[in-house]
Amino acid sequence: MSNVASPSTLQHAIPSYLPADNLGPWGIYLQQVDRVTPYLGSLARWVETLKRPKRALIVDVPIQMDDGRIAHFEGYRVQHNTSRGPGKGGVRFHQDVTLSEVMALSAWMSVKNAAVNVPYGGAKGGIRVDPRKLSSGELERLTRRYTSEIGIIIGPNKDIPAPDVNTNAQIMAWMMDTYSMNEGATATGVVTGKPIALGGSLGRREATGRGVFVVGSEAARNLGIDVKGARVVVQGFGNVGSVAAKLFHDAGAKVIAVQDHKGIVFNGSGLDVDALIKHVDHNGSVAGFAAETVSADDFWALDCEFLIPAALEGQITAKNAPHIKAKIVVEGANGPTTPEADDILRDRNILVCPDVIANAGGVTVSYFEWVQDFSSFFWTEDEINQRLVRIMQDAFRAIWQVAQDNKVTLRTAAFIIACTRILQARQERGLYP
């Protein structure tokens, strides 16, 4: 008997570098793809394309520390799919970053970019490091060395990094400069989220939080909920959470609770969001702000209209989902809800606005920045915000309609639209050679 595997076995074999147990972020992503496959029609023959990254680069990042030691850090850049355009996705600096996580985040970027119909594929990067333990000089050297190591696969027409967890405009400036020096010419379009002086876009810092607000407001309108007077609970108070909280507050909503990495603040009548933002800018955390507090368990069970998880992935789980009392969950973070929790919230008629649309404001304005860099013609902040709102509203309304037509969740509807666009592009391009 022959030991040679059949063609079908070879076709669907799990690559050795992928997690075989389907646990963690990559496993969550695969479950999401499996759920949408029955809705893809003839394009389902290409679905395996979505279940493995196009390219995954692991790099050693050695730098000299301030005390003279040579330290080595592990870095990644994953390009999940580039059928619709160059890779696009952030770079995170975090001590718990893994290849599996970065692969999942790159895949979600493929879906997110297709869901809002910007002409990008999906990519993501990261370094296993706690940046808070590095000096400014060490952080710069780490960033520049990492950029040089991944420089072989990034570029304005190949893969465009952006800020993510623990990275910011200064990190992007160092990345742009390093890439440009290596290329021998200034290439502002190699990254987005840059300082304005280096070709950055107005409105970029606030874009993800603004998108959360736009999507949340659209969802509320469809459910007959008035944003004015609505209660909002926010987990995470960085760029996304703080901007979303501020916009909801300015629209007349009451932000009653905020949680970050150091504490929880609560006021049933509504927190002073402007004062809280100033407190966090000065102290680095919501902890110590003049307000009440609640336990972590009670935080998730607060009565509210909007719950906005805007921190890390895997925050809403089978443990806390049964106790959530929000009418609408708007995912400001990437992958904050596990599939088990998703099912629980669906069965409890709690509307989940998924990350692939809810937090797509950032990549949408990154797209605007990239376009402006190529044209060397820059738009006003009002123009940027108006275009962002239009794209986010159009994308959400299309997803809502698909969800209604197919009687599926908004997440599945977003995946139906996005995966159809990705696989249609793949099919029309064909295979080369």
Coordinates of C-alpha atoms in Angstrom, one line a residue:
M1 CA 0.0 0.0 0.0
S2 CA 1.4 3.4 -0.9
N3 CA 2.2 5.9 1.9
V4 CA 1.9 8.8 -0.5
A5 CA -0.8 11.3 0.7
S6 CA -3.8 11.9 -1.6
P7 CA -4.0 15.3 -3.3
S8 CA -7.0 16.3 -1.1
T9 CA -4.9 15.5 2.0
L10 CA -2.0 17.5 0.8
Q11 CA -4.3 20.4 -0.1
H12 CA -5.8 20.8 3.3
A13 CA -2.8 19.7 5.5
I14 CA -2.1 22.1 8.4
P15 CA 1.2 23.8 7.9
S16 CA 3.7 22.8 10.6
Y17 CA 4.2 26.3 11.9
L18 CA 0.5 26.8 12.6
P19 CA -1.1 26.0 16.0
A20 CA -2.6 22.5 15.6
D21 CA -4.9 22.8 18.6
N22 CA -6.8 25.8 17.2
L23 CA -6.5 27.6 20.6
G24 CA -5.6 31.3 21.0
P25 CA -6.2 34.2 18.5
W26 CA -5.4 32.2 15.4
G27 CA -7.9 29.5 16.4
I28 CA -10.5 32.1 16.9
Y29 CA -9.9 33.5 13.5
L30 CA -10.2 30.0 11.9
Q31 CA -13.5 29.5 13.6
Q32 CA -14.7 32.7 12.2
V33 CA -13.7 31.7 8.7
D34 CA -15.4 28.3 9.1
R35 CA -18.6 30.0 10.1
V36 CA -18.7 32.2 7.0
T37 CA -17.6 29.5 4.5
P38 CA -21.2 28.2 3.8
Y39 CA -22.1 31.7 2.5
L40 CA -19.2 32.0 0.0
G41 CA -20.8 30.0 -2.8
S42 CA -18.4 29.0 -5.6
L43 CA -15.6 31.1 -4.0
A44 CA -15.4 28.6 -1.2
R45 CA -13.0 26.6 -3.3
W46 CA -10.4 29.3 -2.5
V47 CA -11.1 29.5 1.2
E48 CA -7.9 27.7 2.2
T49 CA -6.2 30.8 1.0
L50 CA -7.6 32.6 4.1
K51 CA -6.4 29.9 6.5
R52 CA -2.7 30.4 6.1
P53 CA -0.5 33.5 5.9
K54 CA 1.1 34.4 2.6
R55 CA 4.4 35.2 4.4
A56 CA 5.6 35.1 8.0
L57 CA 9.0 36.6 8.9
I58 CA 10.7 35.9 12.3
V59 CA 13.7 38.2 13.0
D60 CA 16.3 38.4 15.7
V61 CA 16.7 42.0 16.9
P62 CA 20.0 42.6 18.7
I63 CA 20.7 46.0 20.2
Q64 CA 23.3 47.4 22.5
M65 CA 21.8 48.5 25.8
D66 CA 22.8 51.6 27.7
D67 CA 25.0 49.6 30.0
G68 CA 26.9 48.1 27.2
R69 CA 25.2 44.7 27.2
I70 CA 24.0 43.1 23.9
A71 CA 20.3 42.1 24.2
H72 CA 18.3 40.1 21.7
F73 CA 14.6 40.5 21.1
E74 CA 12.3 38.4 18.9
G75 CA 10.4 40.3 16.2
Y76 CA 7.7 39.3 13.6
R77 CA 6.2 40.7 10.5
V78 CA 3.3 38.6 8.9
Q79 CA 1.6 39.3 5.6
H80 CA -1.6 37.4 5.6
N81 CA -3.0 38.2 2.2
T82 CA -2.2 40.7 -0.5
S83 CA -4.7 39.8 -3.2
R84 CA -6.4 43.2 -3.0
G85 CA -3.3 45.4 -2.5
P86 CA -0.2 45.9 -0.3
G87 CA -0.2 44.5 3.2
K88 CA -1.4 47.0 5.9
G89 CA -1.3 46.7 9.6
G90 CA 0.3 47.9 12.8
V91 CA 3.4 47.0 14.8
R92 CA 3.0 46.3 18.5
F93 CA 5.7 46.3 21.2
H94 CA 4.5 43.9 24.0
Q95 CA 6.2 41.3 26.1
D96 CA 3.5 38.7 25.4
V97 CA 3.5 39.0 21.5
T98 CA 3.6 35.6 19.8
L99 CA 3.7 34.5 16.2
S100 CA 0.2 33.0 16.5
E101 CA -1.2 36.3 17.8
V102 CA 0.5 38.3 15.0
M103 CA -0.8 35.9 12.4
A104 CA -4.3 36.3 13.7
L105 CA -4.0 40.1 13.8
S106 CA -2.7 40.1 10.2
A107 CA -5.7 38.0 9.1
W108 CA -8.1 40.3 10.9
M109 CA -6.5 43.2 9.0
S110 CA -7.2 41.4 5.7
V111 CA -10.8 41.2 6.7
K112 CA -11.0 44.7 8.1
N113 CA -9.5 46.3 5.1
A114 CA -11.9 44.4 2.8
A115 CA -14.9 45.1 5.0
V116 CA -14.5 48.9 4.6
N117 CA -13.3 48.4 1.0
V118 CA -9.9 50.1 1.2
P119 CA -7.4 48.6 -1.3
Y120 CA -5.1 46.8 1.1
G121 CA -4.3 43.3 2.2
G122 CA -3.6 42.4 5.8
A123 CA -0.4 42.5 7.7
K124 CA 0.9 42.8 11.3
G125 CA 4.1 43.0 13.2
G126 CA 5.5 43.0 16.7
I127 CA 8.4 42.6 19.0
R128 CA 8.4 40.7 22.3
V129 CA 9.5 43.5 24.6
D130 CA 8.2 45.6 27.5
P131 CA 9.0 49.0 26.1
R132 CA 8.4 50.6 29.5
K133 CA 11.7 48.9 30.6
L134 CA 13.7 50.6 27.8
S135 CA 15.3 54.0 27.8
S136 CA 14.4 56.3 24.9
G137 CA 17.8 55.5 23.3
E138 CA 17.2 51.8 23.6
L139 CA 13.7 52.1 22.2
E140 CA 15.0 54.0 19.2
R141 CA 17.8 51.4 18.5
L142 CA 15.3 48.6 18.9
T143 CA 12.9 50.2 16.4
R144 CA 15.6 51.0 13.9
R145 CA 17.1 47.5 14.0
Y146 CA 13.7 45.9 13.7
T147 CA 12.9 48.1 10.7
S148 CA 16.1 47.1 9.0
E149 CA 15.4 43.4 9.6
I150 CA 11.9 43.5 8.1
G151 CA 13.0 46.0 5.4
I152 CA 13.2 43.2 2.8
I153 CA 9.4 42.7 2.8
I154 CA 8.0 46.2 3.6
G155 CA 7.6 49.2 1.3
P156 CA 5.1 51.8 0.1
N157 CA 3.8 49.4 -2.5
K158 CA 4.5 46.1 -0.5
D159 CA 3.5 46.4 3.1
I160 CA 2.9 49.6 5.2
P161 CA 3.2 49.4 9.0
A162 CA 1.4 51.6 11.4
P163 CA 1.1 52.2 15.2
D164 CA -0.5 49.6 17.4
V165 CA -0.1 48.6 21.1
N166 CA 2.8 50.6 22.7
T167 CA 3.9 52.2 19.4
N168 CA 3.2 55.8 18.3
A169 CA 4.1 58.6 15.8
Q170 CA 7.7 58.8 17.1
I171 CA 8.2 55.0 16.5
M172 CA 6.8 55.5 13.0
A173 CA 9.1 58.4 12.4
W174 CA 12.1 56.2 13.3
M175 CA 10.8 53.4 11.0
M176 CA 10.3 55.8 8.1
D177 CA 13.7 57.3 8.5
T178 CA 15.5 54.0 8.8
Y179 CA 13.7 52.6 5.8
S180 CA 14.5 55.8 3.8
M181 CA 18.1 55.8 4.7
N182 CA 18.5 52.1 3.7
E183 CA 16.8 52.9 0.4
G184 CA 18.7 56.1 -0.3
A185 CA 15.6 58.2 -0.8
T186 CA 12.9 59.6 1.5
A187 CA 9.8 57.3 1.4
T188 CA 7.1 58.9 3.6
G189 CA 4.5 56.3 2.4
V190 CA 6.3 53.3 4.0
V191 CA 4.4 53.8 7.2
T192 CA 1.3 55.6 8.4
G193 CA 0.6 57.3 11.7
K194 CA 3.6 59.5 11.3
P195 CA 4.0 63.0 12.8
I196 CA 2.3 65.7 10.7
A197 CA 5.7 67.2 9.8
L198 CA 6.8 64.0 8.1
G199 CA 3.7 63.5 6.0
G200 CA 1.3 62.3 8.7
S201 CA -2.4 63.0 8.3
L202 CA -4.6 65.2 10.4
G203 CA -7.2 63.2 12.4
R204 CA -5.1 60.0 12.4
R205 CA -4.7 59.8 16.2
E206 CA -8.4 60.2 16.8
A207 CA -9.5 58.1 13.8
T208 CA -10.0 54.7 15.5
G209 CA -12.0 56.1 18.4
R210 CA -14.0 58.2 16.0
G211 CA -14.9 55.1 14.0
V212 CA -16.0 53.4 17.2
F213 CA -18.3 56.3 17.8
V214 CA -19.7 56.4 14.3
V215 CA -20.4 52.6 14.2
G216 CA -21.9 52.7 17.7
S217 CA -24.2 55.6 16.8
E218 CA -25.3 53.8 13.6
A219 CA -26.1 50.6 15.6
A220 CA -28.0 52.7 18.2
R221 CA -30.1 54.4 15.4
N222 CA -31.0 51.0 14.0
L223 CA -32.1 49.8 17.4
G224 CA -34.0 53.0 18.3
I225 CA -31.6 54.0 21.0
D226 CA -30.9 57.7 21.6
V227 CA -27.2 58.3 22.1
K228 CA -28.1 61.4 24.2
G229 CA -28.5 60.2 27.8
A230 CA -27.2 56.7 27.0
R231 CA -24.8 55.1 29.5
V232 CA -21.3 54.1 28.2
V233 CA -18.8 51.7 29.8
V234 CA -15.2 51.7 28.4
Q235 CA -12.4 49.2 28.9
G236 CA -9.1 50.7 27.9
F237 CA -8.4 54.4 27.9
G238 CA -5.6 54.9 25.3
N239 CA -6.1 56.6 22.0
V240 CA -9.2 54.4 21.1
G241 CA -11.0 54.3 24.4
S242 CA -10.4 57.9 25.4
V243 CA -11.4 59.4 22.0
A244 CA -14.5 57.2 21.8
A245 CA -15.5 58.2 25.4
K246 CA -15.0 61.9 24.6
L247 CA -17.1 61.7 21.4
F248 CA -19.9 59.9 23.2
H249 CA -19.7 62.4 26.1
D250 CA -19.8 65.3 23.7
A251 CA -22.9 63.8 22.0
G252 CA -24.7 63.8 25.3
A253 CA -24.1 60.2 26.5
K254 CA -22.9 59.5 30.1
V255 CA -19.6 57.6 30.4
I256 CA -20.3 55.9 33.7
A257 CA -17.2 53.6 34.0
V258 CA -13.7 53.3 32.7
Q259 CA -11.2 50.5 33.3
D260 CA -7.5 50.5 32.4
H261 CA -4.4 48.4 33.3
K262 CA -4.3 49.9 36.8
G263 CA -7.8 50.6 38.0
I264 CA -11.5 51.2 37.5
V265 CA -13.4 54.4 38.0
F266 CA -17.2 54.7 38.2
N267 CA -19.8 57.4 38.5
G268 CA -23.4 56.4 37.9
S269 CA -24.3 60.0 36.9
G270 CA -21.4 60.2 34.4
L271 CA -17.7 60.8 34.7
D272 CA -16.1 64.1 33.8
V273 CA -14.4 62.8 30.7
D274 CA -12.4 65.9 30.0
A275 CA -11.0 65.9 33.6
L276 CA -10.3 62.1 33.3
I277 CA -8.3 62.6 30.1
K278 CA -6.2 65.2 31.8
H279 CA -5.7 63.0 34.8
V280 CA -4.5 60.1 32.6
D281 CA -2.2 62.3 30.7
H282 CA -0.6 63.4 33.9
N283 CA -0.7 60.1 35.9
G284 CA -0.6 57.4 33.2
S285 CA -3.7 55.7 34.5
V286 CA -7.3 56.3 35.6
A287 CA -6.3 55.1 39.1
G288 CA -6.5 57.8 41.6
F289 CA -9.2 59.8 39.8
A290 CA -11.8 61.3 42.1
A291 CA -14.6 58.8 41.6
E292 CA -16.0 55.6 42.9
T293 CA -14.6 52.2 42.0
V294 CA -16.1 48.7 41.3
S295 CA -14.6 45.2 41.1
A296 CA -13.5 43.8 37.8
D297 CA -16.5 41.3 37.8
D298 CA -19.0 44.1 38.6
F299 CA -17.5 46.3 35.8
W300 CA -18.6 43.8 33.1
A301 CA -22.1 43.6 34.7
L302 CA -22.9 47.3 34.8
D303 CA -26.2 48.4 33.4
C304 CA -25.5 50.4 30.2
E305 CA -26.4 51.0 26.6
F306 CA -22.9 50.8 25.2
L307 CA -20.0 48.6 26.3
I308 CA -16.7 49.4 24.5
P309 CA -13.9 46.9 25.0
A310 CA -10.9 49.0 23.7
A311 CA -7.9 47.2 25.3
L312 CA -6.5 43.8 24.3
E313 CA -8.0 40.6 22.7
G314 CA -9.9 38.0 24.7
Q315 CA -11.5 40.2 27.3
I316 CA -15.2 39.1 26.9
T317 CA -15.3 35.4 27.6
A318 CA -17.7 32.7 28.4
K319 CA -17.2 33.6 32.1
N320 CA -18.3 37.3 32.0
A321 CA -20.6 37.3 28.9
P322 CA -23.6 35.9 30.8
H323 CA -23.5 38.9 33.1
I324 CA -23.1 41.7 30.5
K325 CA -26.1 44.0 30.6
A326 CA -25.2 46.3 27.7
K327 CA -27.5 46.7 24.7
I328 CA -24.6 47.2 22.3
V329 CA -21.0 46.0 22.4
V330 CA -18.7 48.0 20.2
E331 CA -15.4 46.4 19.8
G332 CA -12.7 49.1 19.9
A333 CA -10.0 46.4 20.4
N334 CA -8.9 43.7 18.1
G335 CA -10.5 40.3 18.9
P336 CA -11.8 41.2 22.4
T337 CA -14.7 38.7 22.3
T338 CA -14.1 34.9 22.2
P339 CA -16.3 32.8 19.9
E340 CA -18.0 31.2 23.0
A341 CA -18.8 34.7 24.3
D342 CA -20.0 35.8 20.9
D343 CA -22.6 33.0 20.9
I344 CA -23.7 33.8 24.4
L345 CA -24.2 37.5 23.5
R346 CA -26.1 36.5 20.4
D347 CA -28.4 34.2 22.3
R348 CA -29.0 37.1 24.8
N349 CA -29.9 39.5 22.0
I350 CA -27.0 41.8 22.7
L351 CA -25.8 43.4 19.5
V352 CA -22.0 43.1 18.9
C353 CA -20.5 45.5 16.4
P354 CA -17.4 43.5 15.5
D355 CA -13.8 44.8 15.5
V356 CA -13.4 44.4 11.7
I357 CA -15.8 47.3 11.2
A358 CA -16.0 49.1 14.6
N359 CA -12.3 49.9 14.9
A360 CA -11.6 50.3 11.1
G361 CA -11.4 54.1 11.4
G362 CA -7.7 53.9 12.1
V363 CA -6.8 52.0 8.9
T364 CA -9.2 54.1 6.9
V365 CA -7.4 57.3 7.8
S366 CA -4.1 55.5 7.4
Y367 CA -5.3 54.9 3.8
F368 CA -6.0 58.6 3.5
E369 CA -2.5 59.4 4.8
W370 CA -0.9 57.0 2.3
V371 CA -2.9 58.5 -0.6
Q372 CA -1.9 62.0 0.6
D373 CA 1.8 61.0 0.8
F374 CA 1.7 59.6 -2.8
S375 CA 0.0 62.7 -4.2
S376 CA 1.9 65.2 -2.0
F377 CA -1.5 67.0 -1.6
F378 CA -2.9 67.1 1.9
W379 CA -6.5 67.5 3.1
T380 CA -8.1 69.5 5.9
E381 CA -9.1 67.7 9.1
D382 CA -12.8 68.4 8.2
E383 CA -12.4 66.7 4.8
I384 CA -10.7 63.7 6.5
N385 CA -13.4 63.4 9.1
Q386 CA -16.2 63.7 6.6
R387 CA -14.7 61.1 4.3
L388 CA -14.1 58.8 7.3
V389 CA -17.7 59.1 8.5
R390 CA -19.0 58.4 5.0
I391 CA -16.9 55.3 4.5
M392 CA -17.7 53.9 8.0
Q393 CA -21.4 54.5 7.6
D394 CA -21.6 53.0 4.2
A395 CA -19.6 49.9 5.4
F396 CA -21.8 49.5 8.5
R397 CA -25.0 49.8 6.5
A398 CA -23.9 47.2 4.0
I399 CA -23.0 44.8 6.8
W400 CA -26.3 45.5 8.6
Q401 CA -28.2 44.6 5.4
V402 CA -26.3 41.4 4.8
A403 CA -26.9 40.4 8.4
Q404 CA -30.7 41.0 8.0
D405 CA -30.9 39.2 4.7
N406 CA -29.0 36.1 6.0
K407 CA -30.2 36.2 9.6
V408 CA -26.6 36.2 10.9
T409 CA -24.6 38.3 13.3
L410 CA -22.9 41.5 12.3
R411 CA -19.5 39.7 12.6
T412 CA -20.6 36.9 10.2
A413 CA -22.0 39.5 7.8
A414 CA -18.8 41.5 7.9
F415 CA -16.8 38.3 7.2
I416 CA -19.2 37.4 4.3
I417 CA -18.6 40.8 2.6
A418 CA -14.8 40.9 3.3
C419 CA -14.1 37.3 2.4
T420 CA -16.1 37.6 -0.8
R421 CA -14.0 40.6 -1.8
I422 CA -10.7 38.9 -0.9
L423 CA -11.5 35.6 -2.7
Q424 CA -13.0 37.4 -5.7
A425 CA -9.7 39.2 -6.1
R426 CA -7.8 36.0 -5.6
Q427 CA -9.9 34.2 -8.2
E428 CA -9.7 36.9 -10.8
R429 CA -5.9 37.2 -10.4
G430 CA -5.4 33.5 -10.6
L431 CA -2.2 31.6 -9.6
Y432 CA 1.2 32.5 -10.8
P433 CA 3.2 30.8 -12.2

